[in-house]
Coordinates of C-alpha atoms in Angstrom, one line a residue:
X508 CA -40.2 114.9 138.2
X509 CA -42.8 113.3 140.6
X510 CA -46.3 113.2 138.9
X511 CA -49.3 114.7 141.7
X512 CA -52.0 112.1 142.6
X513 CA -55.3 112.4 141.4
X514 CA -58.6 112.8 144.0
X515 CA -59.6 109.7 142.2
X516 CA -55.5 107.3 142.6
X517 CA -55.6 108.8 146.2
X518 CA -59.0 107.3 147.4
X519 CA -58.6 104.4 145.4
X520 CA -55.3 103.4 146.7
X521 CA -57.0 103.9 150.0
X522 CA -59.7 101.3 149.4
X523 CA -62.6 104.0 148.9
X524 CA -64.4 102.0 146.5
X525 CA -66.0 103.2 142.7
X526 CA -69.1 103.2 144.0
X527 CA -68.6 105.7 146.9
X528 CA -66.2 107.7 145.1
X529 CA -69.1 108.5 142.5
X530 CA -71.6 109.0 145.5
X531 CA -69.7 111.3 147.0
X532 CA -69.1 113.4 143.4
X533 CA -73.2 113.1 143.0
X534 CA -74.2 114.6 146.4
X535 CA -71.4 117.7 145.5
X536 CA -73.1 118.2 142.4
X537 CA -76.3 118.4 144.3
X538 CA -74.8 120.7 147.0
X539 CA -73.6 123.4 144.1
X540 CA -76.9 123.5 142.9
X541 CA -75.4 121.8 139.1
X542 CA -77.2 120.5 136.5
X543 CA -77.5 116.9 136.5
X544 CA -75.3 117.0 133.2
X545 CA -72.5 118.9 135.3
X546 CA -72.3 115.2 137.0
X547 CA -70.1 113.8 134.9
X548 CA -67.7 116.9 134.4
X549 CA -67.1 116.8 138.4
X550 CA -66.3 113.6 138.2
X551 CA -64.1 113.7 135.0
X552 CA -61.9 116.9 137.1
X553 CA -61.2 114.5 140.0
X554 CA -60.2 111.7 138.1
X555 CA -58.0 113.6 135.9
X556 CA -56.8 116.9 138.0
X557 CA -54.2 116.7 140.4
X558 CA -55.0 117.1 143.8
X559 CA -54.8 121.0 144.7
X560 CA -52.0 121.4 147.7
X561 CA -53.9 123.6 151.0
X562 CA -52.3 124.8 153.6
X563 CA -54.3 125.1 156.6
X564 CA -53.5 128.4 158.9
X565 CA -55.1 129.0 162.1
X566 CA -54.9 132.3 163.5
X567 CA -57.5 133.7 166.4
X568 CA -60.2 131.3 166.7
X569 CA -61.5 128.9 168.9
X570 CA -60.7 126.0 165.8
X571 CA -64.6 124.9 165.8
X572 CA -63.7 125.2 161.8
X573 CA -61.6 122.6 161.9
X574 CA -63.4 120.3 164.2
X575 CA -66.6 120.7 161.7
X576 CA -64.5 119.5 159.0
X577 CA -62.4 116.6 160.3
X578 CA -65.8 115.5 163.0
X579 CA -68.1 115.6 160.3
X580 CA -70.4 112.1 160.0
X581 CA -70.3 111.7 156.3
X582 CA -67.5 109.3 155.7
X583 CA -66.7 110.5 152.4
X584 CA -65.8 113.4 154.3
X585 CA -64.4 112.7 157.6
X586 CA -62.0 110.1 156.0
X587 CA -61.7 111.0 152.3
X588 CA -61.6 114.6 152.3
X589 CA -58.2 115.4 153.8
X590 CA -57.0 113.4 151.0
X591 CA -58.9 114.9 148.2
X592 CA -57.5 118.4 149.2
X593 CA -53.6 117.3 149.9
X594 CA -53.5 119.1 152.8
X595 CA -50.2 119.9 153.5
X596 CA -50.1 121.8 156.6
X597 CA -52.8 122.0 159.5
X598 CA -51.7 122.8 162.8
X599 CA -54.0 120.8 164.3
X600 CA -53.8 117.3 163.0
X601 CA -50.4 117.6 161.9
X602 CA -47.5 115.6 162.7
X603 CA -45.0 117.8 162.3
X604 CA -44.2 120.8 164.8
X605 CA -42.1 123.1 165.6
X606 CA -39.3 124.7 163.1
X607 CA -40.1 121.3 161.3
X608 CA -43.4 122.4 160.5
X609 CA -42.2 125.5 159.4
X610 CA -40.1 124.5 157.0
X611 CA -42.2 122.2 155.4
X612 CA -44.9 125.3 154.8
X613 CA -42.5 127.6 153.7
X614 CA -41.0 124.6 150.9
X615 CA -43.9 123.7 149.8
X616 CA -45.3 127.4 149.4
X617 CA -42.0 128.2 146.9
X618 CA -42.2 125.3 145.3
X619 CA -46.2 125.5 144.7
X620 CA -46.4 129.3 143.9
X621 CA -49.0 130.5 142.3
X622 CA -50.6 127.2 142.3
X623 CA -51.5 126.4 145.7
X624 CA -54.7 127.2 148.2
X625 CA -54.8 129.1 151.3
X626 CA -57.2 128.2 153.7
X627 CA -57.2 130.4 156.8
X628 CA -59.3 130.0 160.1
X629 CA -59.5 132.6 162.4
X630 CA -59.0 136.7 162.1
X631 CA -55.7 138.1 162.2
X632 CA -54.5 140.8 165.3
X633 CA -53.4 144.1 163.8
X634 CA -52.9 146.6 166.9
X635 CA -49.9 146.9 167.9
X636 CA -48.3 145.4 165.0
X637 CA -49.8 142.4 165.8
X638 CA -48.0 141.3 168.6
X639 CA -51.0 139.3 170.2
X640 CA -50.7 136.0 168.0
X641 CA -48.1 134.9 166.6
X642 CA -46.8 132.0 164.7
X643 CA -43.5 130.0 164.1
X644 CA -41.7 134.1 165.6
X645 CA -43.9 135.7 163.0
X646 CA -46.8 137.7 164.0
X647 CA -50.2 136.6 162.1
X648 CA -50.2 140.1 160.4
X649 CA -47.1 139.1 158.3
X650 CA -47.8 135.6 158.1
X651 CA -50.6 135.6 156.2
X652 CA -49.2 138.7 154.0
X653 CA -46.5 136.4 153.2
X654 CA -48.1 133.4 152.8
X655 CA -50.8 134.9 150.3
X656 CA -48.3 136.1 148.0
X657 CA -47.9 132.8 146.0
X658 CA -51.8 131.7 146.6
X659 CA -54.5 131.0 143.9
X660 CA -57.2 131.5 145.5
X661 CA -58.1 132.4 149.8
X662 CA -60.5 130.5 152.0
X663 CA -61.6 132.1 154.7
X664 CA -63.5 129.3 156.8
X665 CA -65.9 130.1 159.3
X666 CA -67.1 133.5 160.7
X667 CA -63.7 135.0 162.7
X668 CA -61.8 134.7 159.2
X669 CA -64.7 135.9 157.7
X670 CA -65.9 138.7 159.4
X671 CA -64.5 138.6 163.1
X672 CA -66.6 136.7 164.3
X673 CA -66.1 137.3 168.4
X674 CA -62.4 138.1 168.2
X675 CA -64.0 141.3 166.3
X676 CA -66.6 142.0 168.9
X677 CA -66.9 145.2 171.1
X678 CA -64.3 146.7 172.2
X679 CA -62.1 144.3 170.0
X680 CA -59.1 145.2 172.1
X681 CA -56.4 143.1 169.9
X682 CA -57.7 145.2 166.3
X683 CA -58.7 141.9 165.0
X684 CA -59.5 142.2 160.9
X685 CA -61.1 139.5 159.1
X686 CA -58.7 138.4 156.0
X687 CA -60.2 139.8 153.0
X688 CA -59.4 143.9 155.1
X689 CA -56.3 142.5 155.0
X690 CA -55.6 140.6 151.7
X691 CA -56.7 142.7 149.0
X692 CA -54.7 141.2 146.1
X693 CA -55.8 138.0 145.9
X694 CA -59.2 136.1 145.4
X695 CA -60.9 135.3 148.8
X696 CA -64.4 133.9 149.3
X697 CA -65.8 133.5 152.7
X698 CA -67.6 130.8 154.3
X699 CA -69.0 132.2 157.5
X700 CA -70.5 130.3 159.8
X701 CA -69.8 129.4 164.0
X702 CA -68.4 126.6 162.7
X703 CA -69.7 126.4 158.8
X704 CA -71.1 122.9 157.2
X705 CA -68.4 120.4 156.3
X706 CA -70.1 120.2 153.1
X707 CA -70.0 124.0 152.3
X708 CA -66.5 124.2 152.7
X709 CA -65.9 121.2 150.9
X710 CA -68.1 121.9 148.1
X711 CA -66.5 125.2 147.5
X712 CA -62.8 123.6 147.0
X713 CA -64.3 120.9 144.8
X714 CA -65.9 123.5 142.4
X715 CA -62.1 125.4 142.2
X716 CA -60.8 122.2 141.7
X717 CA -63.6 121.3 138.9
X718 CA -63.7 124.8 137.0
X719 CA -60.7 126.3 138.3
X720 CA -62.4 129.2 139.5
X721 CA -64.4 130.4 142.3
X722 CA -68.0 129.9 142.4
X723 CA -70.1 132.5 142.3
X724 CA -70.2 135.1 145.5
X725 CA -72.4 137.8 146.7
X726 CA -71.8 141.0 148.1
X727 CA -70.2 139.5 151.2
X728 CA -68.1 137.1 149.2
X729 CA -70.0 134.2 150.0
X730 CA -71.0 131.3 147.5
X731 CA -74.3 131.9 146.1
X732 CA -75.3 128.7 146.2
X733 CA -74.9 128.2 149.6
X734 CA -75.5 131.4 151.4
X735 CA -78.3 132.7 148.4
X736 CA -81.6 132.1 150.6
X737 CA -82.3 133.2 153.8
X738 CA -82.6 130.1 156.5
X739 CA -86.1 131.6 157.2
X740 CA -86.8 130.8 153.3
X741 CA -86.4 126.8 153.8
X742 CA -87.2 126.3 157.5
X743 CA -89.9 123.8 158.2
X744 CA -91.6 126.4 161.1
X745 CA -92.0 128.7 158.3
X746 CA -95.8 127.9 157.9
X747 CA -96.1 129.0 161.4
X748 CA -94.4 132.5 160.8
X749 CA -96.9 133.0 158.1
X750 CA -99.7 132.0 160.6
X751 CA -99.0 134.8 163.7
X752 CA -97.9 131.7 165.7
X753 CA -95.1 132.4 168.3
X754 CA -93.1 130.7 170.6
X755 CA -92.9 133.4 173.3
X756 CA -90.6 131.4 175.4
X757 CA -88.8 128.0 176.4
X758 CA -90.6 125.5 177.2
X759 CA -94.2 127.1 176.3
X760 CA -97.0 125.4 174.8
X761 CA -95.5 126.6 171.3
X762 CA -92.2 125.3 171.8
X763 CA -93.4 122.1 172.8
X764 CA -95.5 122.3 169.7
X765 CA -92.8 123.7 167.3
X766 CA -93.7 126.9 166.7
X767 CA -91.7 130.0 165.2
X768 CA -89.2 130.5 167.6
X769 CA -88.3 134.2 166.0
X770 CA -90.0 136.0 169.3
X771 CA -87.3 134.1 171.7
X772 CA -84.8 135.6 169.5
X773 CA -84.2 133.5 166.0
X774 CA -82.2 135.5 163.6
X775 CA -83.5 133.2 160.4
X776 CA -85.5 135.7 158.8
X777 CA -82.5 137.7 158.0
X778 CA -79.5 135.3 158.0
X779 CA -78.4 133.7 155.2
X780 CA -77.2 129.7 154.9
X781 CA -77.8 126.7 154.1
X782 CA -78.6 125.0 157.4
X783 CA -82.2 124.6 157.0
X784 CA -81.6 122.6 153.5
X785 CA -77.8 120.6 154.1
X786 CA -78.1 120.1 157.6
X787 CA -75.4 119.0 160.1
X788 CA -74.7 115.2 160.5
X789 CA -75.6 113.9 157.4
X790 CA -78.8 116.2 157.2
X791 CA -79.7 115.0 160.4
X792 CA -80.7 118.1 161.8
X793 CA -79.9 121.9 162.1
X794 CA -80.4 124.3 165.3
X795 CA -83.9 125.2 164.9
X796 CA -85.0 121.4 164.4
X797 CA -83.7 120.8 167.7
X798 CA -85.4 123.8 169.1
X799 CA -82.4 126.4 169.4
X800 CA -83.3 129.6 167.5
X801 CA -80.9 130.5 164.6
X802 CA -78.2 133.2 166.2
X803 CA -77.2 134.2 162.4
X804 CA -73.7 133.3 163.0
X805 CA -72.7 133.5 159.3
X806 CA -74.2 136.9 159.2
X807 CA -71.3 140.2 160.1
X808 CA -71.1 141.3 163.3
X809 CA -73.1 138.8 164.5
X810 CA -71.6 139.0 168.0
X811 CA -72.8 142.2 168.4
X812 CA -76.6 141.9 167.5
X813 CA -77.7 141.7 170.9
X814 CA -79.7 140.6 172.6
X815 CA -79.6 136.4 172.2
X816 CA -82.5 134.8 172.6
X817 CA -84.4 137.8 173.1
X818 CA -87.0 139.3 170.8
X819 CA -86.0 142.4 168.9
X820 CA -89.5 143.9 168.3
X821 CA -88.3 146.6 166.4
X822 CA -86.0 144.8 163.6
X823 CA -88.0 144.7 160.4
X824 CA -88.0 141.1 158.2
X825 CA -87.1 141.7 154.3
X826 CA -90.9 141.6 153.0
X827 CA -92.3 141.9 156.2
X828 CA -93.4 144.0 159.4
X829 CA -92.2 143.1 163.0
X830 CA -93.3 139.8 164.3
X831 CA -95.5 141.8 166.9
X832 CA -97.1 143.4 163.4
X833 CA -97.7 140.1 161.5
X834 CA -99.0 138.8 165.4
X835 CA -101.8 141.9 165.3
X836 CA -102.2 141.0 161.2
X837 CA -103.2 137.4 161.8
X838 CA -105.3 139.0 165.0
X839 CA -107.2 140.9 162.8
X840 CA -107.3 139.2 159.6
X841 CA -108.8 136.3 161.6
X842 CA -111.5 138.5 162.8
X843 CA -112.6 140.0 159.5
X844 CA -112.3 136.4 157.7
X845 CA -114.7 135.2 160.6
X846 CA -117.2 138.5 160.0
X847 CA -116.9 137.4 156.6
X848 CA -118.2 134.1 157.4
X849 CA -120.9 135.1 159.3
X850 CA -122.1 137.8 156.9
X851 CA -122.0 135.2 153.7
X852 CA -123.9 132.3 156.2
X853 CA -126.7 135.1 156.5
X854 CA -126.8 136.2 153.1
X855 CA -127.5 132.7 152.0
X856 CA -129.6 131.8 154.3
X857 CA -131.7 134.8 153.0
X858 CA -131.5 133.9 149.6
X859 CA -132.4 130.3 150.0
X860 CA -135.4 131.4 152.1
X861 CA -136.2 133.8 149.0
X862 CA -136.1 130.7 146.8
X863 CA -138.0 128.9 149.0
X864 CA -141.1 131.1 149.1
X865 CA -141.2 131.6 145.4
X866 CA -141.8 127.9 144.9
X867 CA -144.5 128.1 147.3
X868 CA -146.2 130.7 145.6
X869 CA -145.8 128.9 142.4
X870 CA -147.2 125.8 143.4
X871 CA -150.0 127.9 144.7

């Protein structure tokens, strides 16, 4: 019986030195928010565990998942991570097509049951049986029933598998579901996002593959640890939020500045991620660095929270009033802290005349 390579035999055998191999299991401890001790535990599972097998299924989505994973800058990443995951099947970067494909998915579903990951991309059709995607003469509705029924564990990455994403959008005409309406069996954790972070995704297989179990999720199924703070929470214009100071549109004096850009329609006050902290490109940057508001793609029915790029005056902030409400706040509380001013200014002047003429009289 054929023994399953390591993370650890794979990369090495691939010339990915020691060095970078424990860089790489450092920054994923940082990502899942561990405890430095957890360190040496990650790196313990991925010398010792063998490598999980995925397959990769892409249903109806524009594949912007995929292209955040396999583009990403990071090289531990881009060039490693297919490798640490033995992926198996991926329509997209496959060799293999056709009824070859097909059968190699199918073999290696029997002959991993029970122990293998399912990674999906993309909602699935269900009006109409599901006629309007299909895959190898199977509709995507029994696809991924079938495929699920051997999984460990369901990844649903990005928003459409998620939560619908567009596909979902009004009038939704194909009945598009996102998987876990669908899949109700099995453990499924989403990782919404238009695409998500390469290091989200890849941080939530490394911690199944570390403690064989999910990490923690919220009420949406999302990893804590990732999607547990609102953008708005982190975000570097945050200071000016808290000031009453508003881009109020392109190109303004406060854009040019860097202003909040919640009144030109930033959703960051009430979408949760972890843009603002992980960045894209090697934490290069994230959309409201380079002066795009946040559309709160990993948020449900994001689609559908029109308008974009348009301040919604009338959408309360967790904690908060309205943006126009904080604006008139700041308004007014700059006016009473300036009456204060004035008021204390006179008061001691007054008192240090008072002094002033008591001496006098003493010296007297």
């Amino acid at each position: 019986m054929q023994v399953q390579e390591t993370f650890y035999e794979e990369v090495r055998r691939k010339g990915i030195s020691r060095r970078d191999f424990l860089r790489f299991c450092l920054l994923t401890t940082a990502y899942l928010g561990l405890e430095s001790t957890m360190f040496s535990k990650v790196v313990r599972a991925l010398e010792s565990k063998p490598r999980p097998p995925i397959y990769w299924l892409n249903f109806a989505a524009c594949t912007c998942c995929t292209e955040s994973l396999i583009r990403s800058s990071h090289p531990l990443i881009s060039d490693v991570i297919l490798s640490m995951i033995s992926l198996d099947y991926m329509e997209t970067i496959q060799v293999a097509a056709g009824h070859q494909a097909e059968e190699i998915v199918w073999e290696g579903m029997k002959k991993n049951f029970g122990n293998y990951i399912l990674a999906v991309e993309g909602s699935v059709p269900t009006k109409d049986n599901g006629v309007y995607c299909t895959v190898g003469g199977m509709t995507a509705l029994e696809y991924i029933k079938k495929a699920s029924r051997g999984a460990k564990a369901i990844i649903s990455v990005g928003s459409c598998s998620s939560f619908g994403c567009v596909t979902t959008a009004h009038p939704n005409p194909t009945g598009c579901k996102p998987i876990y309406k669908i899949i109700t069996d099995k453990p499924v954790v989403n990782i919404p996002g238009c695409p998500p972070i390469a290091e989200v995704i890849v941080g939530t297989i490394v911690h199944l593959i570390t403690f064989d179990t999910l990490p923690e999720l919220d009420a949406l199924k999302r990893p804590k640890v990732f999607y547990g703070q609102r953008i708005h929470d982190k975000c570097y214009r945050r200071a000016f939020f808290d000031a009453g100071m508003f881009v109020e549109k392109f190109d303004d004096e406060g854009a040019r500045k860097g202003w909040c850009l919640y009144k030109v329609g930033c959703r960051g006050p009430v979408t949760y991620n972890a843009c603002s902290v992980v960045k894209w490109n090697e934490g290069t940057s994230f959309p409201i660095q380079s002066g795009h508001p946040c559309l709160g793609c990993s948020e449900p029915d994001y689609w559908d929270n029109r308008p974009l790029y348009q301040h919604v005056a009338d959408v309360p902030l967790p904690g908060f009033a309205t943006a126009d409400e904080i604006g008139k706040g700041f308004a007014i509380g700059v006016a009473v802290a300036t009456g204060a001013h004035l008021v204390a200014s006179i008061v001691k002047k007054a008192t240090q005349k008072v002094k002033e003429e008591k001496k006098e009289q003493k010296e007297e």
